[in-house]
Coordinates of C-alpha atoms in Angstrom, one line a residue:
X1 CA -49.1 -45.5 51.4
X2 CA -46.0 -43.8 51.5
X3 CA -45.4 -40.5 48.9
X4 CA -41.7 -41.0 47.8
X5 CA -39.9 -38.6 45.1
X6 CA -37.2 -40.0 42.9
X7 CA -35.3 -37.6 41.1
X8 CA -33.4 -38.5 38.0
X9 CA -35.8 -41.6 38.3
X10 CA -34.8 -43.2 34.3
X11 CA -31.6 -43.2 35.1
X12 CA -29.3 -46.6 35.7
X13 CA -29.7 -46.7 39.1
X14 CA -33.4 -44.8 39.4
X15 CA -35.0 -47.3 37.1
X16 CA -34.2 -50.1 39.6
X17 CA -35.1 -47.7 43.2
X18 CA -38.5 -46.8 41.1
X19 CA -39.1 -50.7 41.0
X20 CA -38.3 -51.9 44.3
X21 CA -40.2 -48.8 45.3
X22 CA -43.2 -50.3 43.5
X23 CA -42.7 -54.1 44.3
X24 CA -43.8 -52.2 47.9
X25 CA -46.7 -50.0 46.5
X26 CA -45.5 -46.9 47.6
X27 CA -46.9 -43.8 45.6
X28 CA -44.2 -43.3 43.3
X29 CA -43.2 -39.6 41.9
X30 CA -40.9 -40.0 39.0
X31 CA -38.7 -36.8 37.9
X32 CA -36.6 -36.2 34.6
X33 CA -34.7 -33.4 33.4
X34 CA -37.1 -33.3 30.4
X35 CA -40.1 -35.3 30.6
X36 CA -41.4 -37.4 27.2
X37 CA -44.7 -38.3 28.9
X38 CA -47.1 -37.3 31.7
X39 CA -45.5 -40.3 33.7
X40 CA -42.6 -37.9 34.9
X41 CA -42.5 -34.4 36.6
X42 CA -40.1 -32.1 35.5
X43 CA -37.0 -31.5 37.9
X44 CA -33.4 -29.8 36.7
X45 CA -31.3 -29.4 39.9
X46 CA -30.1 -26.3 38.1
X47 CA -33.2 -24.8 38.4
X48 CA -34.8 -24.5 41.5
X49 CA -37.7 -23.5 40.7
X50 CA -38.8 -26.9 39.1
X51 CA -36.8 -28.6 41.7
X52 CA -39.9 -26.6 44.2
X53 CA -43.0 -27.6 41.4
X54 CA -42.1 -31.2 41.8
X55 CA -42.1 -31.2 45.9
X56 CA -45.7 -29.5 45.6
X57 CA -46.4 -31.9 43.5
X58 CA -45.7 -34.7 45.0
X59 CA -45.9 -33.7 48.5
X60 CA -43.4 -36.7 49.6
X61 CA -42.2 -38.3 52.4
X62 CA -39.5 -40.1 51.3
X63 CA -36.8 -38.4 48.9
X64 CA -34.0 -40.4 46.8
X65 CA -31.6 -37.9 44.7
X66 CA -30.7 -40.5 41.6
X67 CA -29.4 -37.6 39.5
X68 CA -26.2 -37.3 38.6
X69 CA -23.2 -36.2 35.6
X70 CA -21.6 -39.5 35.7
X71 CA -20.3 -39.7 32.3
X72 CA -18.8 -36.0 32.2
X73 CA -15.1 -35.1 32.8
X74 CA -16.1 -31.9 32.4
X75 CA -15.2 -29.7 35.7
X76 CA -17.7 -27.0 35.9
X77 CA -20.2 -29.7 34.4
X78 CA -19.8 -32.0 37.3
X79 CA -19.2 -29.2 39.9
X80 CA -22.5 -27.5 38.5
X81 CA -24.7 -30.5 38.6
X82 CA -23.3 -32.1 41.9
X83 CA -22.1 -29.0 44.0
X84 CA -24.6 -26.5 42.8
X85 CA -27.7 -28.7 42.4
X86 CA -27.3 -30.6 45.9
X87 CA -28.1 -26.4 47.3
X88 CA -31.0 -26.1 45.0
X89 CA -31.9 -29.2 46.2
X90 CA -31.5 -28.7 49.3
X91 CA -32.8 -25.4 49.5
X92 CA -36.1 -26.5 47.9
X93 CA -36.0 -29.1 50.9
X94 CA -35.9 -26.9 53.5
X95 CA -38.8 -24.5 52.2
X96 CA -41.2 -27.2 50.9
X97 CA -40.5 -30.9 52.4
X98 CA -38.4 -30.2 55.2
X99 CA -38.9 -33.2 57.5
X100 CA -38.8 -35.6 54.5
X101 CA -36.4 -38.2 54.8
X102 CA -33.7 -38.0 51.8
X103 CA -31.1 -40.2 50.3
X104 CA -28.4 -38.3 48.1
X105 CA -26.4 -40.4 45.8
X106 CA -22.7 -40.1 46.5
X107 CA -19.9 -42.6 45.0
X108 CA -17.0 -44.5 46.5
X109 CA -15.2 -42.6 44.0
X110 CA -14.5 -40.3 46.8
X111 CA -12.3 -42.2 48.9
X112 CA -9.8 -41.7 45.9
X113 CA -7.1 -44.2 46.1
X114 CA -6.0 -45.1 49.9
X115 CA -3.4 -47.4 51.2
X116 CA -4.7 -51.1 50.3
X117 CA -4.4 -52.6 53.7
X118 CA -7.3 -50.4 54.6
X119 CA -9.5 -52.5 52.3
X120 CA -12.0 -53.3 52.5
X121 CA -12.7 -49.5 53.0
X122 CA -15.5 -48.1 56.0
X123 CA -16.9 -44.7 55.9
X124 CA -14.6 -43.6 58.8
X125 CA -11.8 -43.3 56.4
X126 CA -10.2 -39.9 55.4
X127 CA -11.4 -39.6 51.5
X128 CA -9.3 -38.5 49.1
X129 CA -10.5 -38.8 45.5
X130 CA -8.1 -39.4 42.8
X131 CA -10.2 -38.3 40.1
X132 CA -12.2 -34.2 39.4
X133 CA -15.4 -37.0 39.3
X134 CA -14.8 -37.7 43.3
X135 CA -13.6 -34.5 43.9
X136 CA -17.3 -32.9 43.1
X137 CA -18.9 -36.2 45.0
X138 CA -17.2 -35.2 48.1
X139 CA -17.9 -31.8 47.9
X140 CA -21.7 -32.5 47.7
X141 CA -21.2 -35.1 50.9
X142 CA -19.8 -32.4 52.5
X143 CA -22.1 -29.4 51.6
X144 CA -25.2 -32.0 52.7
X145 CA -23.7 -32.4 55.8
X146 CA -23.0 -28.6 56.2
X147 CA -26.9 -27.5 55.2
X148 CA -28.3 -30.3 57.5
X149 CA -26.7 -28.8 60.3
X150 CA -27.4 -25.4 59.4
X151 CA -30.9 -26.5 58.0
X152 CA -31.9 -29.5 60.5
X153 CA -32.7 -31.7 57.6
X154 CA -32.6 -35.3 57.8
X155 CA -30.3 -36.8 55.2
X156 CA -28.5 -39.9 54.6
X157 CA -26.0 -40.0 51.7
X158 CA -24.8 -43.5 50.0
X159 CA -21.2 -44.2 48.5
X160 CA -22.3 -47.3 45.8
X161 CA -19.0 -48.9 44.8
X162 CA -18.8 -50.4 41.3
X163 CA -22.9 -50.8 40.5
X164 CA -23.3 -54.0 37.4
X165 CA -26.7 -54.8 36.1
X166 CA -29.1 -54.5 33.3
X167 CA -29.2 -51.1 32.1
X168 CA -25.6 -50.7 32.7
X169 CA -24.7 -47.5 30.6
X170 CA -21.8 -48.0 27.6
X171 CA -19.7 -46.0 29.4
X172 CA -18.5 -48.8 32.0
X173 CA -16.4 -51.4 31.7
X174 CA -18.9 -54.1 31.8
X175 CA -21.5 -53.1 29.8
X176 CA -18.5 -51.3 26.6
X177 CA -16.7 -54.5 26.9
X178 CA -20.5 -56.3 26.0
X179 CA -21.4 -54.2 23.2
X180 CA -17.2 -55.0 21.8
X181 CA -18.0 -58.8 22.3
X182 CA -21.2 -58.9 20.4
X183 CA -19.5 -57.1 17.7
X184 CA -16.8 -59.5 17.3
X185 CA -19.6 -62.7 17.6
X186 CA -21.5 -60.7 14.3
X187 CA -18.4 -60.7 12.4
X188 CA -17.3 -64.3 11.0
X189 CA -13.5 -62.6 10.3
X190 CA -13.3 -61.3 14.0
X191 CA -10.3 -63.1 16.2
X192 CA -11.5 -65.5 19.0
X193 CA -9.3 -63.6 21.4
X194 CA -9.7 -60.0 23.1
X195 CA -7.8 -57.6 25.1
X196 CA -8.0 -56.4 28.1
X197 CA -6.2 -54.1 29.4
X198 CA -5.6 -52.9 33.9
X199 CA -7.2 -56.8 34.2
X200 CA -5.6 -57.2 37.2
X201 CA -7.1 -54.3 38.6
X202 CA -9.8 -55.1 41.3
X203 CA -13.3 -53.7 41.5
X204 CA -16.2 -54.4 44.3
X205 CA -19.1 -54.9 41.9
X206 CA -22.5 -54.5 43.5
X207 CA -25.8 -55.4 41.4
X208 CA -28.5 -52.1 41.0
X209 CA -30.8 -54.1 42.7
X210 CA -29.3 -54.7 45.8
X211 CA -28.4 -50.5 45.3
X212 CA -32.2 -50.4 45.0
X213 CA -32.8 -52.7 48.2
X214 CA -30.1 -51.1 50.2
X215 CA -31.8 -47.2 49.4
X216 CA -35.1 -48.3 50.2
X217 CA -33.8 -50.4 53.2
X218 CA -32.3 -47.1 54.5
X219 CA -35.4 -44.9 54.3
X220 CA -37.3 -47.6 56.4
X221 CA -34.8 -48.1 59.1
X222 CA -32.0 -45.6 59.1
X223 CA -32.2 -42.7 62.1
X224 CA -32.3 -39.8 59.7
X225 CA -31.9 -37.0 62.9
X226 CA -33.0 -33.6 62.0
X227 CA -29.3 -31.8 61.1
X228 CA -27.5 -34.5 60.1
X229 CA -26.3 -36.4 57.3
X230 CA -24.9 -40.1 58.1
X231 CA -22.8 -42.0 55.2
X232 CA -23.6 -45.5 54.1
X233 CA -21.4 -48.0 51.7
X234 CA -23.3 -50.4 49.5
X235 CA -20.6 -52.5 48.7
X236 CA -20.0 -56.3 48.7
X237 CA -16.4 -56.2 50.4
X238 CA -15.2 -58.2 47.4
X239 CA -12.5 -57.9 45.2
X240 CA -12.8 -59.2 41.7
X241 CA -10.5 -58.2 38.8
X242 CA -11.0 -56.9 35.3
X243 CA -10.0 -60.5 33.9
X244 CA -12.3 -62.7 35.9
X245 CA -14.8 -60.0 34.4
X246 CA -13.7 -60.2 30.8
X247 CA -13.2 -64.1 31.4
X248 CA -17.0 -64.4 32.0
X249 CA -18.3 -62.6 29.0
X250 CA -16.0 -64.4 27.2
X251 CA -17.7 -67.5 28.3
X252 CA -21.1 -66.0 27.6
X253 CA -20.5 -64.6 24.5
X254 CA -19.1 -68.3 23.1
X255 CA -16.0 -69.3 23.9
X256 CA -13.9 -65.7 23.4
X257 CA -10.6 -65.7 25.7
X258 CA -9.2 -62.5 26.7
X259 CA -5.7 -61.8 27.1
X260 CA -3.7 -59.8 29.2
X261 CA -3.3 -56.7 28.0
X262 CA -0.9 -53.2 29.3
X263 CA -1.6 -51.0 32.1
X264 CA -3.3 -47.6 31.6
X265 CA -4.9 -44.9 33.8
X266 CA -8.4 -45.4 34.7
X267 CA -11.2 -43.1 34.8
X268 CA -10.8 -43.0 38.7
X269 CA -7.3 -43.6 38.8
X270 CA -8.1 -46.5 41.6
X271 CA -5.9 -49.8 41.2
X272 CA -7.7 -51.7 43.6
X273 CA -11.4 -51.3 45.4
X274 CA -13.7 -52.9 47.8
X275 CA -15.8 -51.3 50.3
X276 CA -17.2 -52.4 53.8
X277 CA -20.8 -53.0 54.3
X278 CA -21.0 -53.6 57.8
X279 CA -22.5 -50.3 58.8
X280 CA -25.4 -50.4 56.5
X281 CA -26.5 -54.5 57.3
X282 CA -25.6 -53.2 61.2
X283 CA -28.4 -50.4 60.3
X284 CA -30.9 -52.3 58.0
X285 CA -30.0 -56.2 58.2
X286 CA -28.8 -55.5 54.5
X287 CA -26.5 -57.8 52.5
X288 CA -25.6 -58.1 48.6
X289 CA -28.1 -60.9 47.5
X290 CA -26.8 -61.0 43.6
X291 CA -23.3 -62.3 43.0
X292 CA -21.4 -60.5 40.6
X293 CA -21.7 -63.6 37.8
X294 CA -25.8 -63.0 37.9
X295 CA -25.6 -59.4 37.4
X296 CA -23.1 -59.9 34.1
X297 CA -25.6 -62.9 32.9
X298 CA -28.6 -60.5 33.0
X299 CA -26.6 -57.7 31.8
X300 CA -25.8 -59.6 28.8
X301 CA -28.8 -61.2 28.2
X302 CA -30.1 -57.5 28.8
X303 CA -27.8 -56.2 26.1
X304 CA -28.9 -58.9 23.2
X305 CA -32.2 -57.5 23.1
X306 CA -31.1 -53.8 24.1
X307 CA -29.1 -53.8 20.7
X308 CA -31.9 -55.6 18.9
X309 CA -34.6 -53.3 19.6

């Protein structure tokens, strides 16, 4: 039975790596910053001290880095957690699980915004992030790959484009633009129209289960060399737009049509986005298995009784 450590593992995307983990019975560690229950160790990757207690702990084999400051804009914030943490992290690895195999959570937000006939993107491409969010992502790409070639660690670090699901946090597009329709359906006086506003911007929206499936895939099949650090897309290679999005909810919720609305700047300042996946199914055989209308259809349904409870 395989000992695997998740770290961050109640967040959006840990939730679902914890249960494809355990669909597999695997021996799953769970970490959160500040456990509620003796079903989580404690792990800050600002201290690395408890980053250390939870490798002795849980003496694992496996390793996948879930953690994250994905709704900060804050620049020493994100720099501390991703920057700082990944050497805590790391350091911890090298004195108490160093030939674990580990999967660090990067973001296609570090390719920035590149010249659209290089969509969809591969990981051979120069990155340069358009936003302080991929900034601090590439930075802790490239410090992995630094300290596994000074370290001889075996990492492998994942660029997830545009993840959808159930347990989609309010902060995205998806899952803000859910908790707006639900509003209007509660509220007899509410117009039957909604805006929407960058909908022709283009995202590649990738269900957290095949995220989950695509992590686990990599631990089981990936080389993972002592001193390096390879980079993975999990991506669909598909471009949809904000207003098929919002077009879809609309249909969900009832019958609510959106409508066009102006242009603003986006979180990532990225018009247009799809990633390649060709590397990873050349690696593992993997390939997106939940279209992008599934993912809103659970996420919805997922929402009803999130909001209920």
């Amino acid at each position: 039975m395989t000992r695997v450590l998740v770290i961050a593992a109640s967040s959006f995307i840990g939730r679902h790596v914890c249960d494809s983990l355990t669909r597999r019975k695997m021996q799953v560690y769970r970490t959160r910053r500040s456990p509620n229950d003796d079903s989580y160790l404690a792990c800050d990757l600002t201290d690395i001290d408890s980053i250390a207690a939870a490798l002795n702990i849980s003496q694992p084999e496996w390793i996948i880095q879930c953690g994250a400051a994905t709704s900060s804009r804050d620049l020493r914030e994100l720099y501390q957690t991703h920057v700082f943490g990944t050497a805590n992290f790391l350091e911890a690895i090298e004195q108490h699980a160093p030939t674990a195999r580990v999967l660090l959570m990067g973001s296609a937000a570090e390719y920035g915004s590149l010249p659209l006939e290089w969509l969809p993107l591969t990981e051979d491409r120069l990155p340069r992030p358009s936003s302080v969010f991929g900034s601090s992502k590439l930075a802790q790409s490239e410090l992995a790959q630094a300290m596994a070639a000074e370290k001889k660690l075996r990492l492998v670090s994942i660029r997830p484009f545009n993840v959808i699901g159930p347990g989609l946090p309010e902060i995205y597009f998806a899952a803000s633009l859910s908790k707006r329709l639900r509003a209007m359906l509660s509220d007899p006086t509410s117009p039957r129209e909604f805006e929407v506003t960058n909908a022709n911007a283009t995202r590649d929206f990738v269900d957290a289960r095949d995220v989950a499936e695509a992590c686990v895939a990599l631990l089981e099949r990936a080389r993972f060399e002592p001193g390096t650090c390879d980079i993975f897309n999990i991506a669909t290679s598909r471009e949809t737009t904000l207003l098929e999005m919002a077009t879809r909810l609309g249909e969900l919720a009832g019958s609510l049509q959106p409508r066009v609305g102006g242009e603003h700047q986006s979180r990532g300042g990225i018009s247009r986005s799809a990633g390649s996946f060709e590397k990873l199914q050349r690696t593992t055989g993997w390939q997106p298995q939940i279209h992008w209308s599934a993912s809103l259809n659970d996420l919805w349904n997922e929402f009803a009784s999130r909001n209920d409870r």
